[in-house]
């Protein structure tokens, strides 16, 4: 039995003298509210503070999450198995074009998520509509902050990429999609974004290479969604 | 409305830039060369449009010349090549 485990749920009667022990039972059984995990961790075990032990609950304002301590780590409430936590999504319905021959951000195609637990995974879902001038090699990649993820292993001069297009010619827009289960191992705000690069000429997002004002030419949308997977 | 991406691709080849959206305000110039002004790009748009139209006309003429050489109509070529 943990140090904070109760052996009874007392009822006090009128006129009864409340002892410190009585107060400790009654005053410490509510769910304490903390600004974030740092404040939570600093609140236990000090002089005059409660000892952190199995069964302790906490509510974090930073992530609106209720957690319990299992004796070694904080766990999300009601996670007897894997479940989806926060979901953050951005839809880009405007165009983006570039001639950059080094990876550059696709403006507006990024999301920020703050994992509740360091053990959480983040499921990243991306859908892109891209086009390029004839024979241009267009690559896109998934970024977590400044780190490329979901890209192939380095192999010589080949471009490490999450998606690729080489337009054989004509008026085309191509879908590129991926999903990737990331393990960011952090409770800090984390940015997931998509970058693009071309080897020459121009690459396009959400439009075709030839973009005449005609019903035969589309305007498209791309999006990125991230889901915290509590495990 | 000027298609800035097309004008830049055809008249400023070799330069690097990004264009967020369709408007000139979304243009970020990545090269060391001077960033072209909106006025300049707008003034180039009509000749670029004409250039694209001329290319389409030229391609169509080339296509027709090949069909004539083969003795096929456009419909017959479509039926043949899908």
PDB file of C-alpha atoms in Angstrom:
ATOM      1  CA  UNK A   1       0.000   0.000   0.000  1.00  0.00           C
ATOM      2  CA  UNK A   2       1.342   3.415  -0.972  1.00  0.00           C
ATOM      3  CA  UNK A   3       2.048   6.216   1.462  1.00  0.00           C
ATOM      4  CA  UNK A   4      -1.032   8.119   0.315  1.00  0.00           C
ATOM      5  CA  UNK A   5      -3.443   5.197   0.261  1.00  0.00           C
ATOM      6  CA  UNK A   6      -6.502   5.798   2.409  1.00  0.00           C
ATOM      7  CA  UNK A   7      -7.875   3.146   4.711  1.00  0.00           C
ATOM      8  CA  UNK A   8     -11.178   4.879   5.324  1.00  0.00           C
ATOM      9  CA  UNK A   9     -13.335   7.692   4.086  1.00  0.00           C
ATOM     10  CA  UNK A  10     -14.150   9.427   7.342  1.00  0.00           C
ATOM     11  CA  UNK A  11     -17.289  11.258   8.331  1.00  0.00           C
ATOM     12  CA  UNK A  12     -16.917  13.987  10.928  1.00  0.00           C
ATOM     13  CA  UNK A  13     -19.598  14.838  13.454  1.00  0.00           C
ATOM     14  CA  UNK A  14     -20.653  18.166  14.918  1.00  0.00           C
ATOM     15  CA  UNK A  15     -18.422  19.242  17.787  1.00  0.00           C
ATOM     16  CA  UNK A  16     -15.667  16.803  16.921  1.00  0.00           C
ATOM     17  CA  UNK A  17     -12.104  18.120  17.285  1.00  0.00           C
ATOM     18  CA  UNK A  18     -10.329  17.843  13.956  1.00  0.00           C
ATOM     19  CA  UNK A  19      -6.761  16.657  14.277  1.00  0.00           C
ATOM     20  CA  UNK A  20      -3.953  17.251  11.829  1.00  0.00           C
ATOM     21  CA  UNK A  21      -4.359  13.639  10.729  1.00  0.00           C
ATOM     22  CA  UNK A  22      -8.040  14.247  10.053  1.00  0.00           C
ATOM     23  CA  UNK A  23      -7.195  17.332   8.005  1.00  0.00           C
ATOM     24  CA  UNK A  24      -4.494  15.543   6.049  1.00  0.00           C
ATOM     25  CA  UNK A  25      -6.995  12.892   5.048  1.00  0.00           C
ATOM     26  CA  UNK A  26      -9.690  15.349   4.058  1.00  0.00           C
ATOM     27  CA  UNK A  27      -7.645  18.197   2.601  1.00  0.00           C
ATOM     28  CA  UNK A  28      -5.265  16.175   0.488  1.00  0.00           C
ATOM     29  CA  UNK A  29      -7.643  13.875  -1.278  1.00  0.00           C
ATOM     30  CA  UNK A  30      -8.828  16.333  -3.928  1.00  0.00           C
ATOM     31  CA  UNK A  31      -7.095  16.530  -7.311  1.00  0.00           C
ATOM     32  CA  UNK A  32      -4.450  19.279  -7.073  1.00  0.00           C
ATOM     33  CA  UNK A  33      -4.156  21.625 -10.003  1.00  0.00           C
ATOM     34  CA  UNK A  34      -0.750  22.632 -11.402  1.00  0.00           C
ATOM     35  CA  UNK A  35       0.320  24.982 -14.140  1.00  0.00           C
ATOM     36  CA  UNK A  36       2.393  22.309 -15.879  1.00  0.00           C
ATOM     37  CA  UNK A  37       4.435  19.163 -15.275  1.00  0.00           C
ATOM     38  CA  UNK A  38       7.368  21.157 -13.877  1.00  0.00           C
ATOM     39  CA  UNK A  39       5.185  22.731 -11.197  1.00  0.00           C
ATOM     40  CA  UNK A  40       3.643  19.341 -10.481  1.00  0.00           C
ATOM     41  CA  UNK A  41       6.993  17.640  -9.958  1.00  0.00           C
ATOM     42  CA  UNK A  42       8.212  20.438  -7.671  1.00  0.00           C
ATOM     43  CA  UNK A  43       5.150  20.228  -5.441  1.00  0.00           C
ATOM     44  CA  UNK A  44       5.786  16.855  -3.846  1.00  0.00           C
ATOM     45  CA  UNK A  45       8.370  15.539  -1.417  1.00  0.00           C
ATOM     46  CA  UNK A  46       9.673  18.813  -0.001  1.00  0.00           C
ATOM     47  CA  UNK A  47       9.481  19.967   3.602  1.00  0.00           C
ATOM     48  CA  UNK A  48       5.860  20.099   4.628  1.00  0.00           C
ATOM     49  CA  UNK A  49       4.819  18.612   1.298  1.00  0.00           C
ATOM     50  CA  UNK A  50       3.094  15.393   0.571  1.00  0.00           C
ATOM     51  CA  UNK A  51       5.186  12.423  -0.491  1.00  0.00           C
ATOM     52  CA  UNK A  52       4.552  11.471  -4.104  1.00  0.00           C
ATOM     53  CA  UNK A  53       3.225   7.946  -4.142  1.00  0.00           C
ATOM     54  CA  UNK A  54       1.049   5.585  -6.148  1.00  0.00           C
ATOM     55  CA  UNK A  55      -2.504   6.761  -6.602  1.00  0.00           C
ATOM     56  CA  UNK A  56      -1.779  10.481  -6.634  1.00  0.00           C
ATOM     57  CA  UNK A  57      -3.825  12.484  -9.106  1.00  0.00           C
ATOM     58  CA  UNK A  58      -2.908  15.776 -10.722  1.00  0.00           C
ATOM     59  CA  UNK A  59      -4.476  18.143 -13.212  1.00  0.00           C
ATOM     60  CA  UNK A  60      -2.234  20.134 -15.582  1.00  0.00           C
ATOM     61  CA  UNK A  61      -3.554  23.441 -16.865  1.00  0.00           C
ATOM     62  CA  UNK A  62      -0.991  23.529 -19.702  1.00  0.00           C
ATOM     63  CA  UNK A  63      -2.504  20.514 -21.415  1.00  0.00           C
ATOM     64  CA  UNK A  64      -5.920  20.267 -19.704  1.00  0.00           C
ATOM     65  CA  UNK A  65      -4.992  16.719 -18.702  1.00  0.00           C
ATOM     66  CA  UNK A  66      -5.757  14.683 -15.607  1.00  0.00           C
ATOM     67  CA  UNK A  67      -3.062  12.217 -14.642  1.00  0.00           C
ATOM     68  CA  UNK A  68      -2.336   9.644 -11.955  1.00  0.00           C
ATOM     69  CA  UNK A  69       0.970   8.431 -10.542  1.00  0.00           C
ATOM     70  CA  UNK A  70       1.468   4.679 -10.836  1.00  0.00           C
ATOM     71  CA  UNK A  71       4.417   4.517  -8.444  1.00  0.00           C
ATOM     72  CA  UNK A  72       7.072   5.246 -11.043  1.00  0.00           C
ATOM     73  CA  UNK A  73       5.608   7.592 -13.653  1.00  0.00           C
ATOM     74  CA  UNK A  74       2.619   9.805 -14.418  1.00  0.00           C
ATOM     75  CA  UNK A  75      -0.070   8.204 -16.540  1.00  0.00           C
ATOM     76  CA  UNK A  76      -3.073   9.699 -18.308  1.00  0.00           C
ATOM     77  CA  UNK A  77      -6.398   8.942 -16.681  1.00  0.00           C
ATOM     78  CA  UNK A  78      -8.477   6.294 -18.436  1.00  0.00           C
ATOM     79  CA  UNK A  79      -5.625   4.872 -20.410  1.00  0.00           C
ATOM     80  CA  UNK A  80      -6.076   1.238 -19.684  1.00  0.00           C
ATOM     81  CA  UNK A  81      -4.916   0.899 -23.294  1.00  0.00           C
ATOM     82  CA  UNK A  82      -3.781   3.156 -26.098  1.00  0.00           C
ATOM     83  CA  UNK A  83      -5.953   6.165 -26.794  1.00  0.00           C
ATOM     84  CA  UNK A  84      -5.925   9.346 -28.805  1.00  0.00           C
ATOM     85  CA  UNK A  85      -5.298  12.554 -26.897  1.00  0.00           C
ATOM     86  CA  UNK A  86      -4.943  15.959 -28.503  1.00  0.00           C
ATOM     87  CA  UNK A  87      -5.643  16.393 -32.213  1.00  0.00           C
ATOM     88  CA  UNK A  88      -4.242  19.422 -34.053  1.00  0.00           C
ATOM     89  CA  UNK A  89      -4.788  20.080 -37.738  1.00  0.00           C
ATOM     90  CA  UNK A  90      -4.108  22.771 -40.333  1.00  0.00           C
ATOM     91  CA  UNK A  91      -5.592  23.021 -43.799  1.00  0.00           C
ATOM     92  CA  UNK A  92      -3.781  25.062 -46.439  1.00  0.00           C
ATOM     93  CA  UNK A  93      -6.187  26.155 -49.167  1.00  0.00           C
ATOM     94  CA  UNK A  94      -3.969  28.764 -50.821  1.00  0.00           C
ATOM     95  CA  UNK A  95      -1.107  28.213 -53.240  1.00  0.00           C
ATOM     96  CA  UNK A  96       2.619  28.049 -52.621  1.00  0.00           C
ATOM     97  CA  UNK A  97       5.328  28.077 -55.288  1.00  0.00           C
ATOM     98  CA  UNK A  98       9.108  27.950 -55.099  1.00  0.00           C
ATOM     99  CA  UNK A  99      12.325  27.588 -57.061  1.00  0.00           C
ATOM    100  CA  UNK A 100      14.372  26.865 -53.939  1.00  0.00           C
ATOM    101  CA  UNK A 101      17.007  24.175 -54.473  1.00  0.00           C
ATOM    102  CA  UNK A 102      17.362  23.652 -50.733  1.00  0.00           C
ATOM    103  CA  UNK A 103      14.506  22.496 -48.545  1.00  0.00           C
ATOM    104  CA  UNK A 104      12.245  25.402 -47.567  1.00  0.00           C
ATOM    105  CA  UNK A 105       9.088  25.538 -45.433  1.00  0.00           C
ATOM    106  CA  UNK A 106       5.711  25.395 -47.160  1.00  0.00           C
ATOM    107  CA  UNK A 107       4.208  28.472 -45.532  1.00  0.00           C
ATOM    108  CA  UNK A 108       1.085  27.671 -43.541  1.00  0.00           C
ATOM    109  CA  UNK A 109       1.566  23.932 -43.469  1.00  0.00           C
ATOM    110  CA  UNK A 110       2.641  23.443 -39.880  1.00  0.00           C
ATOM    111  CA  UNK A 111       1.081  22.549 -36.544  1.00  0.00           C
ATOM    112  CA  UNK A 112       2.241  22.744 -32.936  1.00  0.00           C
ATOM    113  CA  UNK A 113       1.418  20.113 -30.347  1.00  0.00           C
ATOM    114  CA  UNK A 114       2.501  19.791 -26.720  1.00  0.00           C
ATOM    115  CA  UNK A 115       2.509  16.119 -25.723  1.00  0.00           C
ATOM    116  CA  UNK A 116       0.974  15.393 -22.334  1.00  0.00           C
ATOM    117  CA  UNK A 117       3.540  12.708 -21.546  1.00  0.00           C
ATOM    118  CA  UNK A 118       7.092  12.084 -22.697  1.00  0.00           C
ATOM    119  CA  UNK A 119       6.059   8.538 -23.535  1.00  0.00           C
ATOM    120  CA  UNK A 120       3.360   9.704 -25.941  1.00  0.00           C
ATOM    121  CA  UNK A 121       3.691   9.046 -29.615  1.00  0.00           C
ATOM    122  CA  UNK A 122       2.478  11.478 -32.274  1.00  0.00           C
ATOM    123  CA  UNK A 123       0.692  10.194 -35.355  1.00  0.00           C
ATOM    124  CA  UNK A 124       1.402  12.545 -38.263  1.00  0.00           C
ATOM    125  CA  UNK A 125      -0.979  12.542 -41.242  1.00  0.00           C
ATOM    126  CA  UNK A 126      -0.111  14.592 -44.328  1.00  0.00           C
ATOM    127  CA  UNK A 127      -1.934  15.115 -47.610  1.00  0.00           C
ATOM    128  CA  UNK A 128      -0.350  17.285 -50.293  1.00  0.00           C
ATOM    129  CA  UNK A 129      -1.323  18.344 -53.800  1.00  0.00           C
ATOM    130  CA  UNK A 130       1.768  19.275 -55.796  1.00  0.00           C
ATOM    131  CA  UNK A 131       2.808  20.035 -59.330  1.00  0.00           C
ATOM    132  CA  UNK A 132       6.024  20.959 -61.097  1.00  0.00           C
ATOM    133  CA  UNK A 133       7.340  22.063 -64.436  1.00  0.00           C
ATOM    134  CA  UNK A 134       8.096  19.249 -66.870  1.00  0.00           C
ATOM    135  CA  UNK A 135      10.908  16.930 -65.731  1.00  0.00           C
ATOM    136  CA  UNK A 136      11.551  18.915 -62.565  1.00  0.00           C
ATOM    137  CA  UNK A 137      12.352  16.715 -59.559  1.00  0.00           C
ATOM    138  CA  UNK A 138      10.223  17.853 -56.611  1.00  0.00           C
ATOM    139  CA  UNK A 139      10.765  16.439 -53.127  1.00  0.00           C
ATOM    140  CA  UNK A 140       8.911  17.079 -49.887  1.00  0.00           C
ATOM    141  CA  UNK A 141       9.823  16.029 -46.384  1.00  0.00           C
ATOM    142  CA  UNK A 142       8.362  15.872 -42.891  1.00  0.00           C
ATOM    143  CA  UNK A 143      10.025  17.950 -40.188  1.00  0.00           C
ATOM    144  CA  UNK A 144       9.771  17.779 -36.385  1.00  0.00           C
ATOM    145  CA  UNK A 145      11.145  21.165 -35.319  1.00  0.00           C
ATOM    146  CA  UNK A 146      14.506  21.233 -37.157  1.00  0.00           C
ATOM    147  CA  UNK A 147      14.786  17.457 -37.562  1.00  0.00           C
ATOM    148  CA  UNK A 148      13.745  15.615 -40.721  1.00  0.00           C
ATOM    149  CA  UNK A 149      11.635  12.561 -39.935  1.00  0.00           C
ATOM    150  CA  UNK A 150       9.975   9.959 -42.158  1.00  0.00           C
ATOM    151  CA  UNK A 151      12.699  10.281 -44.797  1.00  0.00           C
ATOM    152  CA  UNK A 152      14.842   7.624 -46.420  1.00  0.00           C
ATOM    153  CA  UNK A 153      18.325   6.743 -45.211  1.00  0.00           C
ATOM    154  CA  UNK A 154      21.152   8.867 -46.639  1.00  0.00           C
ATOM    155  CA  UNK A 155      22.629   7.310 -49.778  1.00  0.00           C
ATOM    156  CA  UNK A 156      25.212   9.374 -51.614  1.00  0.00           C
ATOM    157  CA  UNK A 157      23.836  12.478 -53.282  1.00  0.00           C
ATOM    158  CA  UNK A 158      20.269  11.213 -53.306  1.00  0.00           C
ATOM    159  CA  UNK A 159      17.714  13.536 -51.709  1.00  0.00           C
ATOM    160  CA  UNK A 160      16.296  12.288 -48.411  1.00  0.00           C
ATOM    161  CA  UNK A 161      12.588  12.673 -48.908  1.00  0.00           C
ATOM    162  CA  UNK A 162       9.118  11.809 -47.640  1.00  0.00           C
ATOM    163  CA  UNK A 163       7.538  12.204 -51.089  1.00  0.00           C
ATOM    164  CA  UNK A 164       8.666  12.731 -54.684  1.00  0.00           C
ATOM    165  CA  UNK A 165       7.287  13.920 -58.014  1.00  0.00           C
ATOM    166  CA  UNK A 166       8.831  14.238 -61.449  1.00  0.00           C
ATOM    167  CA  UNK A 167       6.223  15.590 -63.821  1.00  0.00           C
ATOM    168  CA  UNK A 168       6.544  13.825 -67.194  1.00  0.00           C
ATOM    169  CA  UNK A 169       4.788  16.769 -68.862  1.00  0.00           C
ATOM    170  CA  UNK A 170       1.301  18.110 -69.245  1.00  0.00           C
ATOM    171  CA  UNK A 171      -1.151  19.612 -66.834  1.00  0.00           C
ATOM    172  CA  UNK A 172      -1.103  17.492 -63.708  1.00  0.00           C
ATOM    173  CA  UNK A 173      -1.383  17.902 -59.973  1.00  0.00           C
ATOM    174  CA  UNK A 174      -0.366  14.893 -57.952  1.00  0.00           C
ATOM    175  CA  UNK A 175      -1.396  13.774 -54.478  1.00  0.00           C
ATOM    176  CA  UNK A 176       1.371  12.901 -52.060  1.00  0.00           C
ATOM    177  CA  UNK A 177       0.380  11.483 -48.681  1.00  0.00           C
ATOM    178  CA  UNK A 178       2.014   9.799 -45.745  1.00  0.00           C
ATOM    179  CA  UNK A 179       1.366   8.823 -42.185  1.00  0.00           C
ATOM    180  CA  UNK A 180       4.125   8.422 -39.648  1.00  0.00           C
ATOM    181  CA  UNK A 181       4.099   7.442 -35.981  1.00  0.00           C
ATOM    182  CA  UNK A 182       6.684   9.652 -34.301  1.00  0.00           C
ATOM    183  CA  UNK A 183       8.215   9.312 -30.829  1.00  0.00           C
ATOM    184  CA  UNK A 184       9.210  12.881 -29.915  1.00  0.00           C
ATOM    185  CA  UNK A 185      10.012  11.963 -26.284  1.00  0.00           C
ATOM    186  CA  UNK A 186       9.117  15.415 -24.977  1.00  0.00           C
ATOM    187  CA  UNK A 187       6.440  17.385 -23.166  1.00  0.00           C
ATOM    188  CA  UNK A 188       7.536  20.632 -24.803  1.00  0.00           C
ATOM    189  CA  UNK A 189       5.711  22.400 -27.625  1.00  0.00           C
ATOM    190  CA  UNK A 190       6.736  20.646 -30.841  1.00  0.00           C
ATOM    191  CA  UNK A 191       6.285  21.898 -34.399  1.00  0.00           C
ATOM    192  CA  UNK A 192       5.487  19.510 -37.238  1.00  0.00           C
ATOM    193  CA  UNK A 193       5.826  21.037 -40.688  1.00  0.00           C
ATOM    194  CA  UNK A 194       6.403  20.154 -44.334  1.00  0.00           C
ATOM    195  CA  UNK A 195       9.248  21.369 -46.529  1.00  0.00           C
ATOM    196  CA  UNK A 196       9.704  21.359 -50.308  1.00  0.00           C
ATOM    197  CA  UNK A 197      12.655  21.473 -52.705  1.00  0.00           C
ATOM    198  CA  UNK A 198      13.090  21.374 -56.499  1.00  0.00           C
ATOM    199  CA  UNK A 199      16.218  20.623 -58.504  1.00  0.00           C
ATOM    200  CA  UNK A 200      15.427  23.351 -61.068  1.00  0.00           C
ATOM    201  CA  UNK A 201      12.623  25.578 -62.316  1.00  0.00           C
ATOM    202  CA  UNK A 202       9.480  25.715 -60.167  1.00  0.00           C
ATOM    203  CA  UNK A 203       7.443  23.506 -57.860  1.00  0.00           C
ATOM    204  CA  UNK A 204       3.837  24.255 -56.939  1.00  0.00           C
ATOM    205  CA  UNK A 205       1.509  23.386 -54.056  1.00  0.00           C
ATOM    206  CA  UNK A 206      -2.285  23.417 -54.453  1.00  0.00           C
ATOM    207  CA  UNK A 207      -2.186  24.414 -58.137  1.00  0.00           C
ATOM    208  CA  UNK A 208      -1.088  23.016 -61.447  1.00  0.00           C
ATOM    209  CA  UNK A 209       1.918  24.214 -63.391  1.00  0.00           C
ATOM    210  CA  UNK A 210      -0.382  25.753 -65.996  1.00  0.00           C
ATOM    211  CA  UNK A 211      -2.872  27.700 -63.944  1.00  0.00           C
ATOM    212  CA  UNK A 212      -5.078  29.443 -66.450  1.00  0.00           C
ATOM    213  CA  UNK A 213      -8.319  30.879 -65.090  1.00  0.00           C
ATOM    214  CA  UNK A 214     -10.486  28.077 -66.473  1.00  0.00           C
ATOM    215  CA  UNK A 215     -12.801  25.397 -65.110  1.00  0.00           C
ATOM    216  CA  UNK A 216     -10.387  22.767 -66.356  1.00  0.00           C
ATOM    217  CA  UNK A 217      -7.734  23.989 -63.928  1.00  0.00           C
ATOM    218  CA  UNK A 218      -8.056  23.073 -60.237  1.00  0.00           C
ATOM    219  CA  UNK A 219      -7.243  24.859 -57.041  1.00  0.00           C
ATOM    220  CA  UNK A 220      -6.511  22.287 -54.340  1.00  0.00           C
ATOM    221  CA  UNK A 221      -5.928  21.975 -50.619  1.00  0.00           C
ATOM    222  CA  UNK A 222      -3.232  20.335 -48.529  1.00  0.00           C
ATOM    223  CA  UNK A 223      -3.270  19.552 -44.845  1.00  0.00           C
ATOM    224  CA  UNK A 224      -1.360  18.201 -41.878  1.00  0.00           C
ATOM    225  CA  UNK A 225      -2.919  16.575 -38.812  1.00  0.00           C
ATOM    226  CA  UNK A 226      -1.128  15.360 -35.702  1.00  0.00           C
ATOM    227  CA  UNK A 227      -2.656  13.180 -32.996  1.00  0.00           C
ATOM    228  CA  UNK A 228      -1.156  12.453 -29.597  1.00  0.00           C
ATOM    229  CA  UNK A 229      -1.263   8.707 -29.009  1.00  0.00           C
ATOM    230  CA  UNK A 230      -1.168   7.950 -25.287  1.00  0.00           C
ATOM    231  CA  UNK A 231       0.517   4.601 -24.696  1.00  0.00           C
TER     232      UNK A 231
ATOM    233  CA  UNK B   1      -4.353  38.700 -62.612  1.00  0.00           C
ATOM    234  CA  UNK B   2      -0.627  38.200 -63.049  1.00  0.00           C
ATOM    235  CA  UNK B   3       0.612  34.677 -62.443  1.00  0.00           C
ATOM    236  CA  UNK B   4       3.780  35.753 -60.667  1.00  0.00           C
ATOM    237  CA  UNK B   5       5.107  32.192 -60.415  1.00  0.00           C
ATOM    238  CA  UNK B   6       4.919  31.763 -64.192  1.00  0.00           C
ATOM    239  CA  UNK B   7       6.447  35.175 -64.923  1.00  0.00           C
ATOM    240  CA  UNK B   8       9.295  34.546 -62.487  1.00  0.00           C
ATOM    241  CA  UNK B   9       9.874  31.051 -63.887  1.00  0.00           C
ATOM    242  CA  UNK B  10      10.087  32.322 -67.467  1.00  0.00           C
ATOM    243  CA  UNK B  11      11.793  35.695 -67.004  1.00  0.00           C
ATOM    244  CA  UNK B  12      13.919  35.191 -63.897  1.00  0.00           C
ATOM    245  CA  UNK B  13      15.209  31.652 -64.426  1.00  0.00           C
ATOM    246  CA  UNK B  14      18.051  30.670 -62.132  1.00  0.00           C
ATOM    247  CA  UNK B  15      16.813  32.787 -59.235  1.00  0.00           C
ATOM    248  CA  UNK B  16      15.412  31.294 -56.069  1.00  0.00           C
ATOM    249  CA  UNK B  17      12.250  32.484 -54.384  1.00  0.00           C
ATOM    250  CA  UNK B  18       9.075  31.357 -52.644  1.00  0.00           C
ATOM    251  CA  UNK B  19       5.595  32.672 -53.344  1.00  0.00           C
ATOM    252  CA  UNK B  20       3.022  32.242 -50.582  1.00  0.00           C
ATOM    253  CA  UNK B  21      -0.368  32.603 -52.248  1.00  0.00           C
ATOM    254  CA  UNK B  22      -0.998  34.340 -55.559  1.00  0.00           C
ATOM    255  CA  UNK B  23      -0.170  37.933 -54.628  1.00  0.00           C
ATOM    256  CA  UNK B  24       3.119  39.769 -54.982  1.00  0.00           C
ATOM    257  CA  UNK B  25       3.065  40.421 -51.225  1.00  0.00           C
ATOM    258  CA  UNK B  26       3.738  36.707 -50.693  1.00  0.00           C
ATOM    259  CA  UNK B  27       6.984  36.794 -52.696  1.00  0.00           C
ATOM    260  CA  UNK B  28      10.170  36.083 -50.744  1.00  0.00           C
ATOM    261  CA  UNK B  29      13.333  36.544 -52.792  1.00  0.00           C
ATOM    262  CA  UNK B  30      16.051  34.055 -51.835  1.00  0.00           C
ATOM    263  CA  UNK B  31      18.686  34.970 -54.418  1.00  0.00           C
ATOM    264  CA  UNK B  32      21.309  37.693 -54.048  1.00  0.00           C
ATOM    265  CA  UNK B  33      20.007  39.407 -57.185  1.00  0.00           C
ATOM    266  CA  UNK B  34      17.584  42.344 -56.856  1.00  0.00           C
ATOM    267  CA  UNK B  35      13.980  41.362 -56.204  1.00  0.00           C
ATOM    268  CA  UNK B  36      11.853  42.420 -59.173  1.00  0.00           C
ATOM    269  CA  UNK B  37       9.131  44.927 -58.434  1.00  0.00           C
ATOM    270  CA  UNK B  38       5.418  44.220 -58.740  1.00  0.00           C
ATOM    271  CA  UNK B  39       5.187  46.800 -61.508  1.00  0.00           C
ATOM    272  CA  UNK B  40       7.925  45.076 -63.472  1.00  0.00           C
ATOM    273  CA  UNK B  41       6.364  41.626 -63.136  1.00  0.00           C
ATOM    274  CA  UNK B  42       2.908  42.940 -64.003  1.00  0.00           C
ATOM    275  CA  UNK B  43       4.331  44.574 -67.119  1.00  0.00           C
ATOM    276  CA  UNK B  44       5.811  41.235 -68.233  1.00  0.00           C
ATOM    277  CA  UNK B  45       2.628  39.245 -67.782  1.00  0.00           C
ATOM    278  CA  UNK B  46       0.992  40.052 -71.113  1.00  0.00           C
ATOM    279  CA  UNK B  47       4.067  39.063 -73.140  1.00  0.00           C
ATOM    280  CA  UNK B  48       4.429  35.860 -71.114  1.00  0.00           C
ATOM    281  CA  UNK B  49       0.788  35.037 -71.803  1.00  0.00           C
ATOM    282  CA  UNK B  50       1.399  35.630 -75.510  1.00  0.00           C
ATOM    283  CA  UNK B  51       4.492  33.452 -75.369  1.00  0.00           C
ATOM    284  CA  UNK B  52       2.481  30.601 -73.807  1.00  0.00           C
ATOM    285  CA  UNK B  53      -0.258  31.003 -76.418  1.00  0.00           C
ATOM    286  CA  UNK B  54       2.336  30.963 -79.213  1.00  0.00           C
ATOM    287  CA  UNK B  55       3.867  27.795 -77.814  1.00  0.00           C
ATOM    288  CA  UNK B  56       0.462  26.104 -77.777  1.00  0.00           C
ATOM    289  CA  UNK B  57      -0.179  27.205 -81.368  1.00  0.00           C
ATOM    290  CA  UNK B  58       3.233  25.948 -82.417  1.00  0.00           C
ATOM    291  CA  UNK B  59       2.709  22.581 -80.718  1.00  0.00           C
ATOM    292  CA  UNK B  60      -0.689  22.211 -82.348  1.00  0.00           C
ATOM    293  CA  UNK B  61       0.858  22.960 -85.750  1.00  0.00           C
ATOM    294  CA  UNK B  62       3.612  20.406 -85.150  1.00  0.00           C
ATOM    295  CA  UNK B  63       1.008  17.843 -84.131  1.00  0.00           C
ATOM    296  CA  UNK B  64      -1.032  18.520 -87.272  1.00  0.00           C
ATOM    297  CA  UNK B  65       2.064  18.264 -89.456  1.00  0.00           C
ATOM    298  CA  UNK B  66       2.808  14.823 -88.038  1.00  0.00           C
ATOM    299  CA  UNK B  67      -0.784  13.726 -88.584  1.00  0.00           C
ATOM    300  CA  UNK B  68      -0.642  14.970 -92.169  1.00  0.00           C
ATOM    301  CA  UNK B  69       2.592  13.064 -92.742  1.00  0.00           C
ATOM    302  CA  UNK B  70       0.954   9.905 -91.388  1.00  0.00           C
ATOM    303  CA  UNK B  71      -2.262  10.528 -93.295  1.00  0.00           C
ATOM    304  CA  UNK B  72      -4.364  10.372 -90.125  1.00  0.00           C
ATOM    305  CA  UNK B  73      -7.074  12.582 -88.704  1.00  0.00           C
ATOM    306  CA  UNK B  74      -6.950  13.676 -85.040  1.00  0.00           C
ATOM    307  CA  UNK B  75      -9.797  11.276 -84.226  1.00  0.00           C
ATOM    308  CA  UNK B  76      -8.002   8.383 -85.907  1.00  0.00           C
ATOM    309  CA  UNK B  77      -4.813   9.186 -83.970  1.00  0.00           C
ATOM    310  CA  UNK B  78      -6.772   9.335 -80.707  1.00  0.00           C
ATOM    311  CA  UNK B  79      -8.363   5.963 -81.453  1.00  0.00           C
ATOM    312  CA  UNK B  80      -4.935   4.541 -82.231  1.00  0.00           C
ATOM    313  CA  UNK B  81      -3.003   5.898 -79.260  1.00  0.00           C
ATOM    314  CA  UNK B  82      -5.775   6.245 -76.687  1.00  0.00           C
TER     315      UNK B  82
END
